[in-house]
mmCIF file of C-alpha atoms in Angstrom:
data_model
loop_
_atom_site.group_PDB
_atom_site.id
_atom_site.type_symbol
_atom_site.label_atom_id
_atom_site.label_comp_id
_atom_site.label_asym_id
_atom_site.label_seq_id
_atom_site.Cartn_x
_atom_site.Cartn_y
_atom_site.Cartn_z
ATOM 1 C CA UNK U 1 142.945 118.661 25.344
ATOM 2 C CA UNK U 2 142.660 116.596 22.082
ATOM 3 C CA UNK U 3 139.665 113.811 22.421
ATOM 4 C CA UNK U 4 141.733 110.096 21.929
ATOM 5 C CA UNK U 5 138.605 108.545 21.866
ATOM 6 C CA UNK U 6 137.053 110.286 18.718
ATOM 7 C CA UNK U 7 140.442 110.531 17.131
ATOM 8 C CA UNK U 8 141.127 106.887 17.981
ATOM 9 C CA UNK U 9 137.634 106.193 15.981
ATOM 10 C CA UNK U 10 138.852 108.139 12.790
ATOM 11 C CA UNK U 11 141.953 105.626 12.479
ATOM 12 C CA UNK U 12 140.111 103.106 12.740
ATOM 13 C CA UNK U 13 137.815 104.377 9.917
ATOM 14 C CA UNK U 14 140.665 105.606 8.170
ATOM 15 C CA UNK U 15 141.708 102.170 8.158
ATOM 16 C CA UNK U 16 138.694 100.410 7.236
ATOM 17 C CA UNK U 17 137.789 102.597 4.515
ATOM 18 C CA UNK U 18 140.891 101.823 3.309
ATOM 19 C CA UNK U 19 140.522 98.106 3.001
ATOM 20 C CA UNK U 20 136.985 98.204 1.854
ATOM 21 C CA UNK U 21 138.466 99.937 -1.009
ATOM 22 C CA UNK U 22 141.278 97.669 -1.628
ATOM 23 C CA UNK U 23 139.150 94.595 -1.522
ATOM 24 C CA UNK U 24 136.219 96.167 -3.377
ATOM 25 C CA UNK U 25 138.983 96.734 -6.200
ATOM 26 C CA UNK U 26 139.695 93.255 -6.603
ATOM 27 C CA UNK U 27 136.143 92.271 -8.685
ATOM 28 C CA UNK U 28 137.956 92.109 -11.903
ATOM 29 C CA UNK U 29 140.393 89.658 -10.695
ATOM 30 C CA UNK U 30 137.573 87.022 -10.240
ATOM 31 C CA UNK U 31 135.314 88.433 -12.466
ATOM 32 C CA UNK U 32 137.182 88.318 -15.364
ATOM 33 C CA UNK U 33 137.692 84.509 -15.790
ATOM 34 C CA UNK U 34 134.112 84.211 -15.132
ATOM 35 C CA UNK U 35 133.808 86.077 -18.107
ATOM 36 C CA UNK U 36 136.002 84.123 -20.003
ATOM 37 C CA UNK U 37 134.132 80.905 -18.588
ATOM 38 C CA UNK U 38 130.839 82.575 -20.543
ATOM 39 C CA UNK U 39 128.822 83.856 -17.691
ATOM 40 C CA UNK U 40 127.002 87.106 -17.721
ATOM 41 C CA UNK U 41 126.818 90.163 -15.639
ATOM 42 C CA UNK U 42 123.717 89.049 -13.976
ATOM 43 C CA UNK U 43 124.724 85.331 -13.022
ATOM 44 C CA UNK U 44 128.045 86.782 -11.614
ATOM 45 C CA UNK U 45 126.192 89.303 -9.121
ATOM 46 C CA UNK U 46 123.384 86.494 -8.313
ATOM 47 C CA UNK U 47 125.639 84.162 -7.277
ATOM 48 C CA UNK U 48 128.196 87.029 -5.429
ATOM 49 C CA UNK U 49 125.613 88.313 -3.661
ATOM 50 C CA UNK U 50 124.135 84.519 -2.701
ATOM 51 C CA UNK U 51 127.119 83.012 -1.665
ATOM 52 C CA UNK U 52 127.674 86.173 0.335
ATOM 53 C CA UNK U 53 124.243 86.742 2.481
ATOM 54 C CA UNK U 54 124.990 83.201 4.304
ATOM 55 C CA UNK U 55 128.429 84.866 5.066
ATOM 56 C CA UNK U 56 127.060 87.876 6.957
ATOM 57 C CA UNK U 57 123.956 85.460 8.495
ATOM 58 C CA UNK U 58 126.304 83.521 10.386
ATOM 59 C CA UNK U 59 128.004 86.602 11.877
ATOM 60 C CA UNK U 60 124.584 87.811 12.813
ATOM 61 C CA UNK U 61 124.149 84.751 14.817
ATOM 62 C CA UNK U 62 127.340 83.706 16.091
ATOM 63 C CA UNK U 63 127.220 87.651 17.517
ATOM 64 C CA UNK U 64 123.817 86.330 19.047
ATOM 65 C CA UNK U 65 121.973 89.614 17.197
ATOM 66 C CA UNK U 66 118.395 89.470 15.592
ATOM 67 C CA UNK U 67 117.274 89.434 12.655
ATOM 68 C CA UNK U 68 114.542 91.502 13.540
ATOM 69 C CA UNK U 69 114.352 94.977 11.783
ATOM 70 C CA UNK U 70 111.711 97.618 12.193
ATOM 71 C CA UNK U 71 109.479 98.996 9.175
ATOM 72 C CA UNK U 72 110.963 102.434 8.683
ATOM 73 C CA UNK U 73 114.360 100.760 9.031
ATOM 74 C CA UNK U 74 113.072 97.867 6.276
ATOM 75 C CA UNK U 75 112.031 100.104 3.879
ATOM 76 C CA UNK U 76 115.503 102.425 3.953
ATOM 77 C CA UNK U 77 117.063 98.858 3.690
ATOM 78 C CA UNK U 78 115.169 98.139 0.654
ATOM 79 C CA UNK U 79 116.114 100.994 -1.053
ATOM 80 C CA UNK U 80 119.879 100.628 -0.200
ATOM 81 C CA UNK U 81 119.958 97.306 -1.566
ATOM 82 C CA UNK U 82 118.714 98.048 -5.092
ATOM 83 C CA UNK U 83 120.894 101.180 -4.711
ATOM 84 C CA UNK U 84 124.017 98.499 -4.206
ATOM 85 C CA UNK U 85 122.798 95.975 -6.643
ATOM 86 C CA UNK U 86 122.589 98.699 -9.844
ATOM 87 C CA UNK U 87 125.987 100.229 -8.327
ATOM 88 C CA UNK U 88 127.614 96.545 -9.067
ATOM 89 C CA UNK U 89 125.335 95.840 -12.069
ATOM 90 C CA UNK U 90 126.817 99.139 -13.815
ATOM 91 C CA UNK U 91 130.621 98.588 -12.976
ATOM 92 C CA UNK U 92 130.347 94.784 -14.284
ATOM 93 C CA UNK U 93 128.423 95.709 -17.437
ATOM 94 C CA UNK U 94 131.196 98.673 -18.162
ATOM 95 C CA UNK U 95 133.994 95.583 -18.237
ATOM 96 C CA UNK U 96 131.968 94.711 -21.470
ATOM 97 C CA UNK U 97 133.229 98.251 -23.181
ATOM 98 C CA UNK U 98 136.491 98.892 -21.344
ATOM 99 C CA UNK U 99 139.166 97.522 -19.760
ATOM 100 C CA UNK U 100 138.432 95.983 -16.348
ATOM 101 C CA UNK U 101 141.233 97.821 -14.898
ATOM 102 C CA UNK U 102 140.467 101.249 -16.368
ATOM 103 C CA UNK U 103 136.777 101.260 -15.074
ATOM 104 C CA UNK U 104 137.646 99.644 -11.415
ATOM 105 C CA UNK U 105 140.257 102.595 -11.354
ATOM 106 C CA UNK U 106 137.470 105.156 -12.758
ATOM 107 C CA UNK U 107 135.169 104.146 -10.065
ATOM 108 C CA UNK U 108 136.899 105.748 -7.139
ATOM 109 C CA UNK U 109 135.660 109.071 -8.442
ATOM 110 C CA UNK U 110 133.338 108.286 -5.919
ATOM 111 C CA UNK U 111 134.261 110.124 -3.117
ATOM 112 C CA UNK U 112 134.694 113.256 -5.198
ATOM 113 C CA UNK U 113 130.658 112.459 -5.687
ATOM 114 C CA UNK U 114 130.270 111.586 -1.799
ATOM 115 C CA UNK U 115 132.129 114.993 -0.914
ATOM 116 C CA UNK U 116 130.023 117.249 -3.079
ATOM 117 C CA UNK U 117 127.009 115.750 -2.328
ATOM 118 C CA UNK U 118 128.035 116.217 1.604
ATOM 119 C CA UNK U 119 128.327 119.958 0.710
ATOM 120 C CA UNK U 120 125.553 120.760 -2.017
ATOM 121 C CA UNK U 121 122.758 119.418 0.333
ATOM 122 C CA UNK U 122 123.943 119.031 3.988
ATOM 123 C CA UNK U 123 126.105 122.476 3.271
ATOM 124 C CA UNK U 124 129.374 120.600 5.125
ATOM 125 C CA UNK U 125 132.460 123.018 4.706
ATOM 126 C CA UNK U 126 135.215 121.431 2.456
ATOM 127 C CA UNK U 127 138.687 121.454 3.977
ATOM 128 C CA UNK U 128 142.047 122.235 2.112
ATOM 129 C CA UNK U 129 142.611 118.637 2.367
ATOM 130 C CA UNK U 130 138.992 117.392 0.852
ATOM 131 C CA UNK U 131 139.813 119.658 -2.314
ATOM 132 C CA UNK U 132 143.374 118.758 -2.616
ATOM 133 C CA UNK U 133 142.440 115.286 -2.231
ATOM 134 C CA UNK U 134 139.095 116.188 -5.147
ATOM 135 C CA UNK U 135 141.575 117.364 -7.751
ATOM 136 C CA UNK U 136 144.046 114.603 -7.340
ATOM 137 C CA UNK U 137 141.688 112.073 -8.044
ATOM 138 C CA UNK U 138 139.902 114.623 -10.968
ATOM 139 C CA UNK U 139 143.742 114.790 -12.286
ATOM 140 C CA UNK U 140 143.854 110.854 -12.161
ATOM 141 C CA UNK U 141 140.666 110.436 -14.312
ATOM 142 C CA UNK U 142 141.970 113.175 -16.781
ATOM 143 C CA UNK U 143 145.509 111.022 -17.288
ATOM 144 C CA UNK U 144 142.877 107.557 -17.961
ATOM 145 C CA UNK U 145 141.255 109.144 -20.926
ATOM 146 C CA UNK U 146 143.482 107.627 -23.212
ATOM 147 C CA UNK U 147 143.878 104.009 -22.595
ATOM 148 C CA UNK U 148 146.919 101.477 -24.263
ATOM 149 C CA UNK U 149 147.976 102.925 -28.131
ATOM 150 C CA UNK U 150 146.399 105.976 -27.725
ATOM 151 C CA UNK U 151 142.044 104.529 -27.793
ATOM 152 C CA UNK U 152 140.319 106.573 -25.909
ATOM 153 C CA UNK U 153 137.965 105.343 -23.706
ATOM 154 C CA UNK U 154 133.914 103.826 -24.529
ATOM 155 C CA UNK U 155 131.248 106.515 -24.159
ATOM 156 C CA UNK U 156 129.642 104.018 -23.157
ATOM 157 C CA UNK U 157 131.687 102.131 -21.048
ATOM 158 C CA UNK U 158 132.704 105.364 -18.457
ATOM 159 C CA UNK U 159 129.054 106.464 -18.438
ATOM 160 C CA UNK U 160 128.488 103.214 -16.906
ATOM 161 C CA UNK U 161 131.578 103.602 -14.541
ATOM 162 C CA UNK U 162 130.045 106.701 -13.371
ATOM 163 C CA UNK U 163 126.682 105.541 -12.688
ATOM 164 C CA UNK U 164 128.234 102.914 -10.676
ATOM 165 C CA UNK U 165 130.359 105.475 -8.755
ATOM 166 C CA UNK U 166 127.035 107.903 -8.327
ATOM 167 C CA UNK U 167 125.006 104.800 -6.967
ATOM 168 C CA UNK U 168 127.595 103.793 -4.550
ATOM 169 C CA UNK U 169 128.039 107.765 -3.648
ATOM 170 C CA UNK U 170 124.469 107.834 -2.545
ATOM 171 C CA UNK U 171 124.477 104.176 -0.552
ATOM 172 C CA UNK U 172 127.396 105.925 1.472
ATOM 173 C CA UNK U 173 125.716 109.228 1.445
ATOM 174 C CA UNK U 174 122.591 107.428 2.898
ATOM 175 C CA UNK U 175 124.227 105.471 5.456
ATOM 176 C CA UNK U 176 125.756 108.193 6.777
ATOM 177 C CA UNK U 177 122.581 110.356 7.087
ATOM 178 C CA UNK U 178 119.886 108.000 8.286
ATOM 179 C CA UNK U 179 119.247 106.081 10.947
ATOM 180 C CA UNK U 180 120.874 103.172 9.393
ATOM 181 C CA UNK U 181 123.907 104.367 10.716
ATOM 182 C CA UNK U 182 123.135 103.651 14.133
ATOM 183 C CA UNK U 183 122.029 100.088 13.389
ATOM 184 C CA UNK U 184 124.585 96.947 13.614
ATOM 185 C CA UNK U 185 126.728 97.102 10.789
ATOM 186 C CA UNK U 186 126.308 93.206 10.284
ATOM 187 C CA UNK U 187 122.843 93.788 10.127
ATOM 188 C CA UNK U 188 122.744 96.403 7.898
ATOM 189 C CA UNK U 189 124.757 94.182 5.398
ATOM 190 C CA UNK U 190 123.112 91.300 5.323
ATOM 191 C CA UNK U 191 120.053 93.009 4.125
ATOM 192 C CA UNK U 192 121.818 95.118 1.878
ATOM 193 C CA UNK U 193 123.190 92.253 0.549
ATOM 194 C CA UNK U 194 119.640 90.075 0.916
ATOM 195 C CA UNK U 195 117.663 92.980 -1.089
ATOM 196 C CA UNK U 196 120.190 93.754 -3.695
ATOM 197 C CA UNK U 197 120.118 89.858 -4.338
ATOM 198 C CA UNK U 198 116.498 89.882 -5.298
ATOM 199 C CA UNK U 199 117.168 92.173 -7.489
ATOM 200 C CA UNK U 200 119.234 89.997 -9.854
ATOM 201 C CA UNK U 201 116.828 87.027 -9.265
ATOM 202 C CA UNK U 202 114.380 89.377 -10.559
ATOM 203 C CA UNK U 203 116.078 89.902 -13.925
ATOM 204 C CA UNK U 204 117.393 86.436 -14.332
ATOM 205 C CA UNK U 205 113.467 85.010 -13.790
ATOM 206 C CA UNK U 206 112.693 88.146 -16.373
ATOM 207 C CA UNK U 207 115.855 86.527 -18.985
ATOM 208 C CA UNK U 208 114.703 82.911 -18.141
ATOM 209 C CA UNK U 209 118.351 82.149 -18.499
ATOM 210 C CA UNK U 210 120.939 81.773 -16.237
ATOM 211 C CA UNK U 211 124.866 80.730 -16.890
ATOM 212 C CA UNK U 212 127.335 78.413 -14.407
ATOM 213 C CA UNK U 213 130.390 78.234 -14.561
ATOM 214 C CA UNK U 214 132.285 76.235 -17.333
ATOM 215 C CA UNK U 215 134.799 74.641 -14.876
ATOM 216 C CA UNK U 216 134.846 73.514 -11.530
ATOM 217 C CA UNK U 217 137.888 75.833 -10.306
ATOM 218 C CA UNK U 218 135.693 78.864 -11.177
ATOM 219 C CA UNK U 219 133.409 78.336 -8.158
ATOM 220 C CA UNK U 220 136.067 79.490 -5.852
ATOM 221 C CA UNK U 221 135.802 82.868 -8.085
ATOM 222 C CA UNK U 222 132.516 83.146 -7.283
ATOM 223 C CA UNK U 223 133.157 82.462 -3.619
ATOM 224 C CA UNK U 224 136.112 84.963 -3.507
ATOM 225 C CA UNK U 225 133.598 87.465 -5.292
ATOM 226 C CA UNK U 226 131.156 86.964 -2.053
ATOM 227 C CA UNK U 227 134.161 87.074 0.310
ATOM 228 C CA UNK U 228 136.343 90.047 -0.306
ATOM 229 C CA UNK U 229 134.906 92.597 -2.287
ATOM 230 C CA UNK U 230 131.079 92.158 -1.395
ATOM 231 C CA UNK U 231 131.174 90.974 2.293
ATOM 232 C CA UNK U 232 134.428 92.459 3.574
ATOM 233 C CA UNK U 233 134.201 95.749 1.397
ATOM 234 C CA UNK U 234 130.527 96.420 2.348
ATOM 235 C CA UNK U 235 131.280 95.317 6.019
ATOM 236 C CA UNK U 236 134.646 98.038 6.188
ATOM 237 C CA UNK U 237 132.726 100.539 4.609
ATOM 238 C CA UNK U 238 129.362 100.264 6.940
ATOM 239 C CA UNK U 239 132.243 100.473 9.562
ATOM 240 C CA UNK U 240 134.159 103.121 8.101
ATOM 241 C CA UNK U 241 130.976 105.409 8.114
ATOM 242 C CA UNK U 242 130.068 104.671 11.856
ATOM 243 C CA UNK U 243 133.314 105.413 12.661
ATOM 244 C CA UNK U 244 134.665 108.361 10.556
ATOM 245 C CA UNK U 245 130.751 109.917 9.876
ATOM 246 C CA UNK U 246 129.232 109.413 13.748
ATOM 247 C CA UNK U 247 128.358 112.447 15.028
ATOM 248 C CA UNK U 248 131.343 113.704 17.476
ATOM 249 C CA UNK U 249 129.786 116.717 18.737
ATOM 250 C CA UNK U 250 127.841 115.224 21.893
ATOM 251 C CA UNK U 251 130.463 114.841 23.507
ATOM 252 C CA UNK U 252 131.902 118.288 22.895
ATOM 253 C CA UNK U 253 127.842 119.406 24.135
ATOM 254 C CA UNK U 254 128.437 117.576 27.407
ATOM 255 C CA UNK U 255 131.557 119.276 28.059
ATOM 256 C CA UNK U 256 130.015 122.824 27.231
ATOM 257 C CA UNK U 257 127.675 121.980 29.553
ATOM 258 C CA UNK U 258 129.493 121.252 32.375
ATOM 259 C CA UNK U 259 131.950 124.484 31.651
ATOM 260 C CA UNK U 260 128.958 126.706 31.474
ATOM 261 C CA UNK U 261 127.303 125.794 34.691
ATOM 262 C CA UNK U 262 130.574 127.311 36.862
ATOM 263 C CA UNK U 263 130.084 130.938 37.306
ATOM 264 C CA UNK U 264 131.645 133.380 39.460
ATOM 265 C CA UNK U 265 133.728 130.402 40.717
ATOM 266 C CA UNK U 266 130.931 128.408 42.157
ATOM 267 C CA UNK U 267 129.793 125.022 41.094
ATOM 268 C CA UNK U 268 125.912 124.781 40.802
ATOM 269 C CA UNK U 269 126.218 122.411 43.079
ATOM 270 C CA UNK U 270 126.112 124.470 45.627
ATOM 271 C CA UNK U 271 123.875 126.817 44.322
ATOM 272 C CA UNK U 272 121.334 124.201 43.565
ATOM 273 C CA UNK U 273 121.426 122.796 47.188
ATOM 274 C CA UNK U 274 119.932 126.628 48.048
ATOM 275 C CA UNK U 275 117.923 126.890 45.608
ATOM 276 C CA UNK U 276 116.345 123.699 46.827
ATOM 277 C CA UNK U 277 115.964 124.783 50.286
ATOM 278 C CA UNK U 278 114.765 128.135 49.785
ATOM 279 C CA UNK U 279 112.001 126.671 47.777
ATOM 280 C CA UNK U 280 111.204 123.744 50.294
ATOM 281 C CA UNK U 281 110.777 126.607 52.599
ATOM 282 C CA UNK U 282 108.601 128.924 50.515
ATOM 283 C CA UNK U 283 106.634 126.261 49.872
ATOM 284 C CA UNK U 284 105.660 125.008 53.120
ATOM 285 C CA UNK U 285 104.898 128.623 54.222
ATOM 286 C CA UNK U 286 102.603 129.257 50.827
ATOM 287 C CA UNK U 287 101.387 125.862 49.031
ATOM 288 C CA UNK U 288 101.786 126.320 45.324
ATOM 289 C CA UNK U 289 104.104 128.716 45.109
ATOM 290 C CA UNK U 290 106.961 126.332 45.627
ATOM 291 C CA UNK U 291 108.628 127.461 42.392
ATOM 292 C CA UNK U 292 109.170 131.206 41.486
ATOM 293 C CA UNK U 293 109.025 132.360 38.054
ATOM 294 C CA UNK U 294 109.941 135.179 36.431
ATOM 295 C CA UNK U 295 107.677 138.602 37.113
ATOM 296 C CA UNK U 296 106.705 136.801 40.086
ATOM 297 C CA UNK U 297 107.170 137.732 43.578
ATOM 298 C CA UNK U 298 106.493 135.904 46.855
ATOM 299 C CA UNK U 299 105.159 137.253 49.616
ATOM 300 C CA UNK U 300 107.018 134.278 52.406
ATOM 301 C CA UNK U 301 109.170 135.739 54.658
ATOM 302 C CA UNK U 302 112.368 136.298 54.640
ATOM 303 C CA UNK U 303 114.166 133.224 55.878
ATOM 304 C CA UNK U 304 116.902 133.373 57.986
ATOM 305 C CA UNK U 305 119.914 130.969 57.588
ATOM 306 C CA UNK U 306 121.716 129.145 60.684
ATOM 307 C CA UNK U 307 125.591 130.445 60.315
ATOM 308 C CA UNK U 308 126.506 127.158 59.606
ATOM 309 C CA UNK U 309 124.298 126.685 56.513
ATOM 310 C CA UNK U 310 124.927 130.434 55.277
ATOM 311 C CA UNK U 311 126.240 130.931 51.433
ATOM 312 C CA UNK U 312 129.043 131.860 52.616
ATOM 313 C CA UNK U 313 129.793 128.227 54.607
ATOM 314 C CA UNK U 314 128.416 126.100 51.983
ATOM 315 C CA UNK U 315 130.426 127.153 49.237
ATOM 316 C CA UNK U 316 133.442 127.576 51.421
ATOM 317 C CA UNK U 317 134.160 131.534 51.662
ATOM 318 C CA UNK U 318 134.588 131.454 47.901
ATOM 319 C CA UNK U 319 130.978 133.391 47.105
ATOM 320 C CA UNK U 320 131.098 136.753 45.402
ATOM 321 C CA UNK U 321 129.676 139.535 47.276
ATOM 322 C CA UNK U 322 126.966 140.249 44.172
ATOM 323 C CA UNK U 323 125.605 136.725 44.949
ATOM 324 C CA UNK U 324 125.604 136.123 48.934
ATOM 325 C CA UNK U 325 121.909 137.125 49.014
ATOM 326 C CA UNK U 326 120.648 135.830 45.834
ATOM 327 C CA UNK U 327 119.157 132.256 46.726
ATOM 328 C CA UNK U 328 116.756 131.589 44.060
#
């Protein structure tokens, strides 16, 4: 019988991936008049990623979670956040040589990264579907190359694109493969988020310069910028991962399990429950040799059923011959 419950969990990934991508696609739409308004690459991202870690700190609490993280957890953290914070410093420095549009639409050669990666170095078999899907989006980036009246597009410009898309490869890659993945999404945001924010501090402090916004109106770009594509997008895609990457084969283990411990058309059950009581018997008759292992042999005496508690009884007639004496 299919398993609902794991293919229920794949829609929902399905779904969230799908609307971390959409949101994560608009950052030129409020980046761009920030642009305009003379601000940088790096003041954009500081204050995205500011106005966005209060965001995911009041989910933390309002779920009543902790903010508590162990080391080995902290350190993976670390890493993901400056991971994040050069995969957003690359796709906003590529608006400078391209059109915003172009390199946002570049960028989702991504999961052409994320699948290779998944079967270069943790050898996962690529479906029809996964290469179909590979050459599609390939065959996209091919038709891009030349941009409006026939430029082609910066050198420059798509490296950057793809060293954005190779970052955020890994950060997914990572997720997926560590133990981050079994941590509260939330959680694992807000210090994505917290750690790819020093980051930018870093190299503003480094700059000693840091740009506002010209008008007033262009703070609600910044805010949107925290909103949708850094807090939602991260948030769907953290999701998306638990979801779609969790490991599904437990519960396929625990049915195996069950299935294989039925033979002959007995349950161990009943099996067991003689087992036990031969070796409650042997034992009282010889201390410490309540347990028989193999190329041993006991030396207790034969014990001799009532008819009522015979194989035969306890299973309920349905004992193969080859098994009625066989009680250990």
């Amino acid at each position: 019988m299919p398993n609902f419950a794991a293919m229920n969990n794949k829609v929902k990934g399905y779904i969230l991936g799908t609307v971390a991508a959409a949101t994560y696609g608009m950052n030129p739409l409020f980046a761009l008049p920030l642009y305009a308004g003379g601000m940088d690459a790096d003041s954009v991202l500081f204050f995205r990623y500011l106005f966005a870690i209060p965001i995911l700190g009041a989910m933390i609490k309002m779920r009543g979670r902790s903010f508590a993280i162990q080391p080995r957890p902290a350190l993976a953290l670390v890493a993901m956040g400056i991971m994040m914070a050069f995969s957003s410093l690359f796709l906003f420095q590529s608006y400078n040589y391209m059109d915003a549009g172009i390199a946002s639409s570049l960028l989702f050669v991504y999961p052409v990264m994320v699948a290779v990666m998944m079967t270069c170095v943790f050898h996962e078999r690529l479906t029809i579907i996964t290469i179909l899907c590979m050459a599609l989006a390939l065959g996209g980036i091919g038709l891009l190359y030349n941009g409006e009246n026939g430029v082609t597009l910066s050198l420059t410009g798509t490296i950057m694109v793809f060293l954005s898309a190779l970052t955020y490869a890994v950060y997914i890659v990572f997720i997926n493969r560590s133990r981050l993945n079994s941590l509260p999404t939330v959680k694992v945001t807000f210090y994505v988020l917290l750690f790819g924010w020093v980051v930018f501090a870093i190299r503003l402090i480094a700059s000693g310069t840091i740009a506002l916004p010209a008008q007033w109106y262009l703070w609600g770009n910044l805010v949107a910028l925290a909103i949708f594509p850094t807090a939602i997008s991260l948030l769907c895609t953290t999701r998306a991962i638990q979801y779609i990457g969790s490991p599904s084969h437990t519960r396929g283990a625990r049915a195996c399990y069950g299935c294989n411990h039925r033979y002959h058309g007995v349950r161990r059950k009943a099996h067991t429950t003689l087992r036990n009581r031969y070796r409650t018997d042997n034992s009282s008759s010889h201390p410490g040799r309540g347990r028989r292992f193999r190329g041993q042999t006991s030396h207790a005496a034969p014990q001799t059923l009532p008819p009522h508690q015979t194989p035969e009884a306890l299973t309920g007639g349905r004992l193969r011959p080859s098994h009625a004496n066989t009680l250990g």
